[in-house]
Backbone as JSON, one array per atom type, in Angstrom:
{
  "sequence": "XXXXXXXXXXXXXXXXXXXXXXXXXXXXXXXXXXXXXXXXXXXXXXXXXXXXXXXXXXXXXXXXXXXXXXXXXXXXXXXXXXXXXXXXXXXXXXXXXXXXXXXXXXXXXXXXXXXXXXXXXXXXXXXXXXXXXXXXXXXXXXXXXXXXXXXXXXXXXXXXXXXXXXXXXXXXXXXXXXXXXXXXXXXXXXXXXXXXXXXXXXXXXXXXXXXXXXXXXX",
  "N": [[93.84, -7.86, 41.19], [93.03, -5.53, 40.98], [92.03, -4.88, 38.33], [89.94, -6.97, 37.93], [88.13, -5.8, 39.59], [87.88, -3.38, 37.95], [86.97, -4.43, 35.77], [84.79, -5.55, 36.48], [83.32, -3.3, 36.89], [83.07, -2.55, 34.91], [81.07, -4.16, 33.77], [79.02, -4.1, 35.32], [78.14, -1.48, 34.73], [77.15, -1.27, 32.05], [75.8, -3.34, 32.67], [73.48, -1.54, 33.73], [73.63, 0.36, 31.97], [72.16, -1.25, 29.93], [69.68, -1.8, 31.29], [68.77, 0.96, 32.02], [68.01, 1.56, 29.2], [66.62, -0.65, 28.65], [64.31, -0.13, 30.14], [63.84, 2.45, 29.21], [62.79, 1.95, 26.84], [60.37, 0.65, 27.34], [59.17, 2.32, 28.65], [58.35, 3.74, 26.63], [56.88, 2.23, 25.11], [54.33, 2.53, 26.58], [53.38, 4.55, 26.72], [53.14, 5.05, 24.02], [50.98, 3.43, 23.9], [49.42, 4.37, 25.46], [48.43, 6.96, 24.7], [47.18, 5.66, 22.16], [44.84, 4.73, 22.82], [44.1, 6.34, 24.18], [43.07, 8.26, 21.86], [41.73, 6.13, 20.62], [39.75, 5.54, 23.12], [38.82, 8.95, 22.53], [37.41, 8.77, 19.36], [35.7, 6.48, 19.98], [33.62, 7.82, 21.67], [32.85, 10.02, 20.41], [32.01, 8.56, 17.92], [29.58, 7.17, 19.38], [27.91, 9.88, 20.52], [27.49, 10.89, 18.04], [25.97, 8.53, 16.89], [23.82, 8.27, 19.35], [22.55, 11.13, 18.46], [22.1, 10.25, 16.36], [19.41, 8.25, 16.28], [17.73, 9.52, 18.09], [17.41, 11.7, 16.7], [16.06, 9.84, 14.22], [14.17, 8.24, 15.8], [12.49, 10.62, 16.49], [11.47, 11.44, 13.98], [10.2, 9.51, 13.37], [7.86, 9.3, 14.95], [6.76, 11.64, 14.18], [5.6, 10.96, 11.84], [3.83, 9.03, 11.96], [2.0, 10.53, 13.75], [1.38, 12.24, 11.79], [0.04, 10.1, 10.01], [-1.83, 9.54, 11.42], [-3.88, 11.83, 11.64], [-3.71, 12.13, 8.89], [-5.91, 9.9, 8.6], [-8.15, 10.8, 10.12], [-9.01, 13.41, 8.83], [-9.33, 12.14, 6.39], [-11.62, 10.33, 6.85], [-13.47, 12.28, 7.8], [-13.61, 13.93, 5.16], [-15.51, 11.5, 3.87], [-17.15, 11.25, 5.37], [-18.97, 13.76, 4.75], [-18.68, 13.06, 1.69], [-20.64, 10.77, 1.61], [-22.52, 12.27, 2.56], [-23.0, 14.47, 0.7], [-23.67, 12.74, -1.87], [-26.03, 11.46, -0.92], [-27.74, 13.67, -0.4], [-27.65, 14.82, -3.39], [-28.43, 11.83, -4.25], [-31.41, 11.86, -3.42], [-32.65, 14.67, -4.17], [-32.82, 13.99, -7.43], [-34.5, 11.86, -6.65], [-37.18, 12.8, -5.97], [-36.68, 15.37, -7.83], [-37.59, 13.86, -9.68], [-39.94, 12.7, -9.38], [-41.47, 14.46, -9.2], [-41.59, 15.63, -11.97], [-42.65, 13.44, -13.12], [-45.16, 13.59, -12.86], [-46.02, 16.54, -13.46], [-45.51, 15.72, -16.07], [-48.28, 13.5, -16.39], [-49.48, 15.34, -15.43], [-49.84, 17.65, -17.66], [-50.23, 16.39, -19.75], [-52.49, 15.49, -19.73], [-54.26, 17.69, -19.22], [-53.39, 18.71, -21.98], [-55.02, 16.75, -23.39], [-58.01, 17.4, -22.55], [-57.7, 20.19, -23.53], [-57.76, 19.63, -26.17], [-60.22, 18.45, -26.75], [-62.35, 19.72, -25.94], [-62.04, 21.98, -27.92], [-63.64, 23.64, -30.74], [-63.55, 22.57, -34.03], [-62.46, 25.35, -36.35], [-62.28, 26.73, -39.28], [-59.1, 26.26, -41.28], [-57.75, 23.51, -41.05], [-54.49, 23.77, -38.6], [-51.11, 23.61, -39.79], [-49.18, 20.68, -39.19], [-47.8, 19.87, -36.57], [-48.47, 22.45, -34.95], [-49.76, 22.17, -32.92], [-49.28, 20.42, -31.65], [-47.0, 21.71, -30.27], [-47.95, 24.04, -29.56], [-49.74, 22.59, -27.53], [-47.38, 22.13, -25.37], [-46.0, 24.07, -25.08], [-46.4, 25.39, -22.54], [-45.92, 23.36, -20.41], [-43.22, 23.01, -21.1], [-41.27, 24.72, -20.72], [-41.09, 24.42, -17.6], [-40.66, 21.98, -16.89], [-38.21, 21.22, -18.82], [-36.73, 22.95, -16.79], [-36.53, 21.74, -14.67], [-35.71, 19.17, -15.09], [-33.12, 19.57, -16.18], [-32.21, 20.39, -13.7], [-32.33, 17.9, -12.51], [-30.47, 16.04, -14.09], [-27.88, 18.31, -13.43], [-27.53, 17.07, -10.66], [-27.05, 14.54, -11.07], [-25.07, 15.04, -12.57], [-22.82, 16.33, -10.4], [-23.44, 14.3, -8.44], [-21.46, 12.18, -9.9], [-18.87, 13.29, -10.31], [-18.42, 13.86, -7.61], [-18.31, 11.1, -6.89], [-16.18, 11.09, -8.59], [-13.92, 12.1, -7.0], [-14.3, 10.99, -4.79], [-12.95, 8.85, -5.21], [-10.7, 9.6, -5.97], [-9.22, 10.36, -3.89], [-9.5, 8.96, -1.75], [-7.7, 6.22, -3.15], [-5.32, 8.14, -2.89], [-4.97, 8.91, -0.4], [-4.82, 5.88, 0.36], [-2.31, 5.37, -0.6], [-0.6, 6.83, 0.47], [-0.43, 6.15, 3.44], [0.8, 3.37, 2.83], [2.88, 4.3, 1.73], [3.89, 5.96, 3.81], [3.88, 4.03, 6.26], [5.97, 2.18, 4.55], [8.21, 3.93, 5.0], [8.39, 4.54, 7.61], [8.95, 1.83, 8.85], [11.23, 1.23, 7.35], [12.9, 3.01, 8.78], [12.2, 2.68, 11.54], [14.31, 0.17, 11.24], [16.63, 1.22, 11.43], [17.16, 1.87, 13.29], [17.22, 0.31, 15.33], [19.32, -1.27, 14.08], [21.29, 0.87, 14.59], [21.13, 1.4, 17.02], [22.26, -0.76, 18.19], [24.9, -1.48, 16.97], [26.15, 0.88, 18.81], [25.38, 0.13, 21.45], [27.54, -2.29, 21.48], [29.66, -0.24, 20.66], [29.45, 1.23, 23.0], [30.31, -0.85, 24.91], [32.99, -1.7, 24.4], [34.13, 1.26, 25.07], [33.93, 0.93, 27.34], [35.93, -0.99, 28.09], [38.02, -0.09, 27.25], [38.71, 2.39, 28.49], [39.22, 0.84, 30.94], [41.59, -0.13, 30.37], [42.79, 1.78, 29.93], [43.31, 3.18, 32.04], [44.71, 1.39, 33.75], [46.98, 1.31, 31.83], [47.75, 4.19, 32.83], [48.24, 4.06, 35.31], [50.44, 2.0, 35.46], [52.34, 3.52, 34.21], [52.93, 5.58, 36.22]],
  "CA": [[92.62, -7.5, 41.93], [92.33, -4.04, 40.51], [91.94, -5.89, 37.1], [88.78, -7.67, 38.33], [87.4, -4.77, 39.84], [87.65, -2.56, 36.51], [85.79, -5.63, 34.94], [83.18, -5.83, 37.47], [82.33, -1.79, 37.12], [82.54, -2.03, 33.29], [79.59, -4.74, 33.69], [77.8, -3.62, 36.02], [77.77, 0.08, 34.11], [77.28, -2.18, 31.08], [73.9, -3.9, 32.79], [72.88, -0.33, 34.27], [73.24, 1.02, 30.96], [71.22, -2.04, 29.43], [68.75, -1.81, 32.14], [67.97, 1.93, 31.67], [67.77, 1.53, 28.05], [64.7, -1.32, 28.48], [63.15, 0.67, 30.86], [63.02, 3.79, 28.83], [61.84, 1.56, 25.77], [59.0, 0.13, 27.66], [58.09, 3.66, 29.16], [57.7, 4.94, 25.67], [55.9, 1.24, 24.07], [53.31, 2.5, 27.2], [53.54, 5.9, 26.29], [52.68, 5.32, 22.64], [49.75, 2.62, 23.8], [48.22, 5.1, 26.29], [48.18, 7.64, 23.23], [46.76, 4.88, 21.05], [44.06, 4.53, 23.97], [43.08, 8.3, 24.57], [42.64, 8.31, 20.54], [40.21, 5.04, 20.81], [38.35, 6.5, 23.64], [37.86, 9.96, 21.97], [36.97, 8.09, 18.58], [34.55, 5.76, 20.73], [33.1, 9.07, 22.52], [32.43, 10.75, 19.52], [30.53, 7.75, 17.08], [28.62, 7.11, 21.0], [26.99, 10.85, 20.7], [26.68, 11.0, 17.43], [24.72, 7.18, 16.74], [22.98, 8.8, 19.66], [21.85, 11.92, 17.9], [20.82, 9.85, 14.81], [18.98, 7.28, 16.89], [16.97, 10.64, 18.39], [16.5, 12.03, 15.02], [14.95, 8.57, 13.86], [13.04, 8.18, 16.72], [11.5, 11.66, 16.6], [10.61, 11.45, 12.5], [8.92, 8.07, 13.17], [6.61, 9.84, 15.84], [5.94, 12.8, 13.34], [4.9, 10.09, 10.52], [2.42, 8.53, 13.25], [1.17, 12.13, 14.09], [0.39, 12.97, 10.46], [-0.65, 9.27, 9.73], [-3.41, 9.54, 12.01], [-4.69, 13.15, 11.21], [-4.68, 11.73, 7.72], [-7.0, 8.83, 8.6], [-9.26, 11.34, 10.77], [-9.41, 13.86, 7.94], [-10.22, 11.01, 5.44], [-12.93, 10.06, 7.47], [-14.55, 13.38, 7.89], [-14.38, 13.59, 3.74], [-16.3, 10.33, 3.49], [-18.49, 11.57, 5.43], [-18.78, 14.72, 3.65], [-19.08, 12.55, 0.71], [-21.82, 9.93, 1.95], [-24.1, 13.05, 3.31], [-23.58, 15.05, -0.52], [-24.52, 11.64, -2.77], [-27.57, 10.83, -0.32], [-28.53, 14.71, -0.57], [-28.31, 14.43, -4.65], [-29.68, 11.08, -4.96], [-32.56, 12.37, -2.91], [-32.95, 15.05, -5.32], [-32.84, 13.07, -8.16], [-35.66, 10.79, -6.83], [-38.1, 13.89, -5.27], [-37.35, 16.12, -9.09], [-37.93, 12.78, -11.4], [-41.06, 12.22, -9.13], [-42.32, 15.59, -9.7], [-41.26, 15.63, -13.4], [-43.72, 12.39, -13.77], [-46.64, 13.95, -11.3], [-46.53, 17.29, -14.15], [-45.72, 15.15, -17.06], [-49.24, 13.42, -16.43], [-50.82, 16.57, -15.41], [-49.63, 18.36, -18.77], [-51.19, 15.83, -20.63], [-54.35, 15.32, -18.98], [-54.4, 18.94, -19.56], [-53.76, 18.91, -23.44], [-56.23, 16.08, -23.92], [-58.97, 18.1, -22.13], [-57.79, 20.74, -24.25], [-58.12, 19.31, -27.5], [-61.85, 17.74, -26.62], [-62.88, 21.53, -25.81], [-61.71, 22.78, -29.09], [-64.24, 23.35, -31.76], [-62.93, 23.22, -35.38], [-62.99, 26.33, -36.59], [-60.94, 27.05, -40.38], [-58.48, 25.5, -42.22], [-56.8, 22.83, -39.93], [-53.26, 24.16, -38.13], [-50.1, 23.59, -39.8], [-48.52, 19.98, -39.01], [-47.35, 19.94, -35.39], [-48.58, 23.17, -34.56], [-50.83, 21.72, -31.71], [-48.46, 19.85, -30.09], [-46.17, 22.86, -29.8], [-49.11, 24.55, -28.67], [-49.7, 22.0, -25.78], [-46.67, 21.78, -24.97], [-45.66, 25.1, -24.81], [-46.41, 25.92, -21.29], [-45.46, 22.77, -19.78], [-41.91, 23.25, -22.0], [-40.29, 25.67, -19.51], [-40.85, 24.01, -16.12], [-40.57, 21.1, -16.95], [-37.18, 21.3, -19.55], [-35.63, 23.7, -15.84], [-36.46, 20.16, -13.79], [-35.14, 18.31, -15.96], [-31.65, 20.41, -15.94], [-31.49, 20.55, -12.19], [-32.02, 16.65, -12.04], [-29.18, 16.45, -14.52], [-26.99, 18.42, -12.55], [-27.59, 16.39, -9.38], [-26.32, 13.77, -11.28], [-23.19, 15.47, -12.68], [-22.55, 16.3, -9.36], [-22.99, 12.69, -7.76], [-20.57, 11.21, -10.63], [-18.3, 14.57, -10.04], [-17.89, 13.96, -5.96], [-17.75, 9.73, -6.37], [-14.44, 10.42, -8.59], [-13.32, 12.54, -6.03], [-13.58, 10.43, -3.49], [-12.3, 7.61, -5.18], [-9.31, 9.69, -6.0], [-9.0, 11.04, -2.37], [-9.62, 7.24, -1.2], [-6.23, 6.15, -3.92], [-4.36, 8.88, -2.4], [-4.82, 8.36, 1.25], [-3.75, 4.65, 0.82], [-1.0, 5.45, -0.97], [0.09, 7.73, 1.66], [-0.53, 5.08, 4.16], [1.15, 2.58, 2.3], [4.2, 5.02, 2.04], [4.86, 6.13, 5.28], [4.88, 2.82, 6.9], [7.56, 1.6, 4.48], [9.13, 4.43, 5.51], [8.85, 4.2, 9.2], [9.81, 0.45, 8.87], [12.73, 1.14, 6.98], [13.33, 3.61, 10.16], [12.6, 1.57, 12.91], [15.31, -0.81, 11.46], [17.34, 1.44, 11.4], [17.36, 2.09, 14.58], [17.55, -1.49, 15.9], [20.67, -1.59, 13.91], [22.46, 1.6, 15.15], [21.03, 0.75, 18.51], [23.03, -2.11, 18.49], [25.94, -0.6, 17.08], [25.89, 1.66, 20.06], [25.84, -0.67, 22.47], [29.02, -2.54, 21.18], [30.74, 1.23, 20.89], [29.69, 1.83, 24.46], [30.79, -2.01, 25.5], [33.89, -1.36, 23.83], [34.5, 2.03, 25.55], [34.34, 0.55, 29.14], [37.37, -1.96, 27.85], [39.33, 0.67, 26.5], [38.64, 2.59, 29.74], [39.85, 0.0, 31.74], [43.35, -0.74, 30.05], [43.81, 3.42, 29.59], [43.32, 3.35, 33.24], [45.71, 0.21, 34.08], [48.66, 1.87, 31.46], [48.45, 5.27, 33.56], [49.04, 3.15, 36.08], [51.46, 1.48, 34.88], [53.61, 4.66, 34.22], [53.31, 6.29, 37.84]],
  "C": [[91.99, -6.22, 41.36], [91.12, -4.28, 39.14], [90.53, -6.07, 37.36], [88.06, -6.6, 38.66], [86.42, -4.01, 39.02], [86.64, -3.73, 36.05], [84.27, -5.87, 35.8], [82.62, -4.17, 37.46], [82.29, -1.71, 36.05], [81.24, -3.64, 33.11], [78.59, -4.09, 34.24], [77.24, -2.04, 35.48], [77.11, -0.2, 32.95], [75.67, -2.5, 31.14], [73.13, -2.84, 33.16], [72.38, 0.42, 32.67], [71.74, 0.34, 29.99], [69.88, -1.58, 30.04], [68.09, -0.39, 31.61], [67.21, 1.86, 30.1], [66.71, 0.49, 27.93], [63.91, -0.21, 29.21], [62.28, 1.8, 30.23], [62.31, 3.44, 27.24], [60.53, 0.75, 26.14], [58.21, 1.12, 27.92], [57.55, 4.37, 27.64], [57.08, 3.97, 24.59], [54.69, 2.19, 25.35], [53.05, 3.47, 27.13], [52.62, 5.79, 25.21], [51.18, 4.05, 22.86], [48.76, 3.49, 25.02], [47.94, 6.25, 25.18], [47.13, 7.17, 22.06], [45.45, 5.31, 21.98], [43.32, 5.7, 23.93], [42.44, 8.12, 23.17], [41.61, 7.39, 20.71], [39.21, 5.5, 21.37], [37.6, 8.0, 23.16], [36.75, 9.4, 20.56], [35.54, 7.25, 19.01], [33.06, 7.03, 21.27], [32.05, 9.6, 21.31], [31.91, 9.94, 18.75], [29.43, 7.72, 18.3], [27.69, 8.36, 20.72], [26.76, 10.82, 19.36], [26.04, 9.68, 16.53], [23.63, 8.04, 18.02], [21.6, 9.69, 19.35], [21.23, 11.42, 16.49], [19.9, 9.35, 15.58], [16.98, 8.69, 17.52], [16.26, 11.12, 17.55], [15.45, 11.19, 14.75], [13.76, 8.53, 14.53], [11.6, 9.6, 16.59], [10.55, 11.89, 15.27], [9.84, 9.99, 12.69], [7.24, 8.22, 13.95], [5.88, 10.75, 14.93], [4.88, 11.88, 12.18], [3.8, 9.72, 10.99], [1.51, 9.58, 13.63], [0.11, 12.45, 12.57], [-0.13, 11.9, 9.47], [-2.08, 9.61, 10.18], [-4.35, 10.75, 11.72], [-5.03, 13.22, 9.9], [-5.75, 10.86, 7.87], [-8.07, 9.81, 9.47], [-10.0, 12.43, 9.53], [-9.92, 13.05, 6.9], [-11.32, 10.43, 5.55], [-13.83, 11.02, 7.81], [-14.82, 13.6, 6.4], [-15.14, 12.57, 3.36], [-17.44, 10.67, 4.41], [-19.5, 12.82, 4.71], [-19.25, 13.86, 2.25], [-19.83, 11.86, 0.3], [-23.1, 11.21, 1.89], [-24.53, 13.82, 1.75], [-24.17, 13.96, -1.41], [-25.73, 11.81, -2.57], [-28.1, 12.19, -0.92], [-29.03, 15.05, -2.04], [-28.78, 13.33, -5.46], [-31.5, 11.72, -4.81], [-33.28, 13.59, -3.63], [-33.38, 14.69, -6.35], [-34.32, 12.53, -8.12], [-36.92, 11.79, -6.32], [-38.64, 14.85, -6.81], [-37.88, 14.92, -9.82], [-39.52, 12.52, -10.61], [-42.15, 13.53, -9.38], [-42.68, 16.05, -11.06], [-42.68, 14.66, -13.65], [-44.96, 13.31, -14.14], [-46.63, 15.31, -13.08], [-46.65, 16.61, -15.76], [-47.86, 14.41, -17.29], [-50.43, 14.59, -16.35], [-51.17, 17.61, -16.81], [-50.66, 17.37, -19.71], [-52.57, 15.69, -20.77], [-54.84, 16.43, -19.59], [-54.9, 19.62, -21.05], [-55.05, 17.79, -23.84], [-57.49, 16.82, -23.67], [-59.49, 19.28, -23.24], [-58.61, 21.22, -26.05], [-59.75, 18.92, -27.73], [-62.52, 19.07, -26.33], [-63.32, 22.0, -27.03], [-62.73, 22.62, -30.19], [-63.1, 23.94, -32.87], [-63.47, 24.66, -35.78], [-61.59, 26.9, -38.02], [-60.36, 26.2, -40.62], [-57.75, 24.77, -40.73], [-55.34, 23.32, -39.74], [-52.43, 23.3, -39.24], [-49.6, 22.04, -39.02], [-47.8, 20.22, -37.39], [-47.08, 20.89, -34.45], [-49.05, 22.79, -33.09], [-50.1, 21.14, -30.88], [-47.32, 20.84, -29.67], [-47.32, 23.58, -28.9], [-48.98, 23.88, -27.2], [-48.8, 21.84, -24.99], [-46.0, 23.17, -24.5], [-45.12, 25.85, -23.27], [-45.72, 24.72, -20.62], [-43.68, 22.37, -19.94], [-40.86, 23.81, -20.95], [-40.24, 24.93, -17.94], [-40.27, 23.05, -16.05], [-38.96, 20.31, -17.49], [-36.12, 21.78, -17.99], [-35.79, 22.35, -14.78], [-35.73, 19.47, -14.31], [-33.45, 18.3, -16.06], [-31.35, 20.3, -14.58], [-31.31, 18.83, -12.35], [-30.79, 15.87, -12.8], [-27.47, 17.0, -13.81], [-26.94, 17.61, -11.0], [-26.96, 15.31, -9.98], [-24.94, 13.87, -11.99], [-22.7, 15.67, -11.62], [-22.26, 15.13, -8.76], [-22.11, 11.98, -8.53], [-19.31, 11.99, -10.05], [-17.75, 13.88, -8.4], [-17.79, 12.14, -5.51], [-16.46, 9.96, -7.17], [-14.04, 11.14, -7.68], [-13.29, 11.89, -4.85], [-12.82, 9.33, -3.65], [-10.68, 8.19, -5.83], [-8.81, 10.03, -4.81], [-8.54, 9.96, -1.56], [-7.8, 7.01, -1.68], [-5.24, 6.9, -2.82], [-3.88, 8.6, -1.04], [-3.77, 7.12, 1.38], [-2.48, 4.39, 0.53], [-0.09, 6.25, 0.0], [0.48, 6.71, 2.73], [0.46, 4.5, 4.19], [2.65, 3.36, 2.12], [5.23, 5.26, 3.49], [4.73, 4.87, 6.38], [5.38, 2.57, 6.53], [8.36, 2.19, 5.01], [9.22, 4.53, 7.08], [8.76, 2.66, 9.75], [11.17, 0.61, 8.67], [13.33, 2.02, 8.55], [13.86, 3.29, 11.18], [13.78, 0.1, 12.71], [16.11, -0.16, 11.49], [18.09, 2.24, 12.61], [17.29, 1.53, 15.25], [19.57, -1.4, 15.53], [22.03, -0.22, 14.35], [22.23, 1.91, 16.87], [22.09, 0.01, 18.9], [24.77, -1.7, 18.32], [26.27, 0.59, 18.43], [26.24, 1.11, 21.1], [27.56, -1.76, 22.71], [29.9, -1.3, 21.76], [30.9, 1.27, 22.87], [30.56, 0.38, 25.62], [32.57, -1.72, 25.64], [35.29, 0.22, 24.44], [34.49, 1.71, 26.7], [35.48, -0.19, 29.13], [38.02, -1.2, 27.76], [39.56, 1.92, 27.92], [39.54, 2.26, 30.86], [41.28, -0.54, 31.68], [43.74, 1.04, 29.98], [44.13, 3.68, 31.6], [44.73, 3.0, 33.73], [46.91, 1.15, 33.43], [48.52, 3.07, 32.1], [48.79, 4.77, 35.2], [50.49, 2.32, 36.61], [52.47, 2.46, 35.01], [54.0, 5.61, 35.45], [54.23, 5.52, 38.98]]
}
């Protein structure tokens, strides 16, 4: 009987011993998976704020591009006008000196013909193209400084159409820039949107089992 006894307290010390020995290898698999857990959720935490703070960033440079889109298209439109009102002002030139240029051209002549029908011979005939220097003489100067301004009115109007047609170029190229680039943007903020939402999906699961294993261990 004793016999039996001894055999029944070296099992039962036997399954006690067993017993503790799962117990304290399950407390420390739940141990090392609530560990795993905290790590996930900080990991989760921390891409979460910062996809956030890109997402912010993005957002805020796609507004600035839109800001200084449009203040280019308002300024581009005050140079075109600017550039409509100087043409008109040196075509209008243009067509006011060449009409005055005519208006003395006829009057100069009128002038020398009159001249010449006046003139009695008198001596050896002038020198070869003295006479038309002569007649021309006076009408030479006004006429030569008209002539120069209407000139410059038209270096000018060639002058301020390449400028606008390089101003024009430029603009659309600008244009044409910063929407690729606030396309490429806005996808890229679809796609770490999205990413985001996973992370944060992802962090309510991991949440929910860090919860359950401290649970578990109390």
């Amino acid at each position: 009987q004793l016999l039996k006894e001894k055999e029944d307290e070296i099992k039962h010390k036997d399954f006690c011993v067993d017993e503790f020995n799962t117990n304290e290898l399950q407390t420390e698999k739940k141990e090392r998976a609530k560990q795993d857990l905290t790590a996930k959720i900080e990991d989760l935490d921390s891409t979460i704020e910062q996809l956030t703070k890109a997402i912010d960033t993005l957002k805020s440079e796609v507004a600035e591009m839109q800001v200084q889109m449009k203040r280019a298209g308002e300024d581009r439109e005050k140079e075109n006008k600017e550039f409509q009102m100087t043409v008109a002002d040196q075509r209008a030139t243009q067509k006011l000196l060449t009409a005055a240029l005519n208006i003395l051209k006829g009057f100069y002549a009128k002038k020398a013909a009159a001249l010449v029908q006046m003139q009695e011979p008198a001596g050896p005939p002038p020198p070869p193209g003295f006479e038309a220097y002569k007649k021309n003489a006076a009408a030479g100067g006004v006429m030569g400084m008209i002539q120069q301004i209407i000139n410059d009115a038209k270096a000018m109007e060639a002058e301020v159409i390449r400028s606008e047609e390089d101003a024009q170029k430029a603009y659309e190229d600008f244009v044409k820039d910063t929407n690729g680039s606030i396309e490429a943007k806005s996808k890229d903020i679809v796609n770490k949107s999205e990413t985001k939402a996973k992370a944060e999906s992802e962090l309510v699961e991991r949440s929910e089992e860090h919860t359950s294993e401290l649970q578990s261990l109390t």
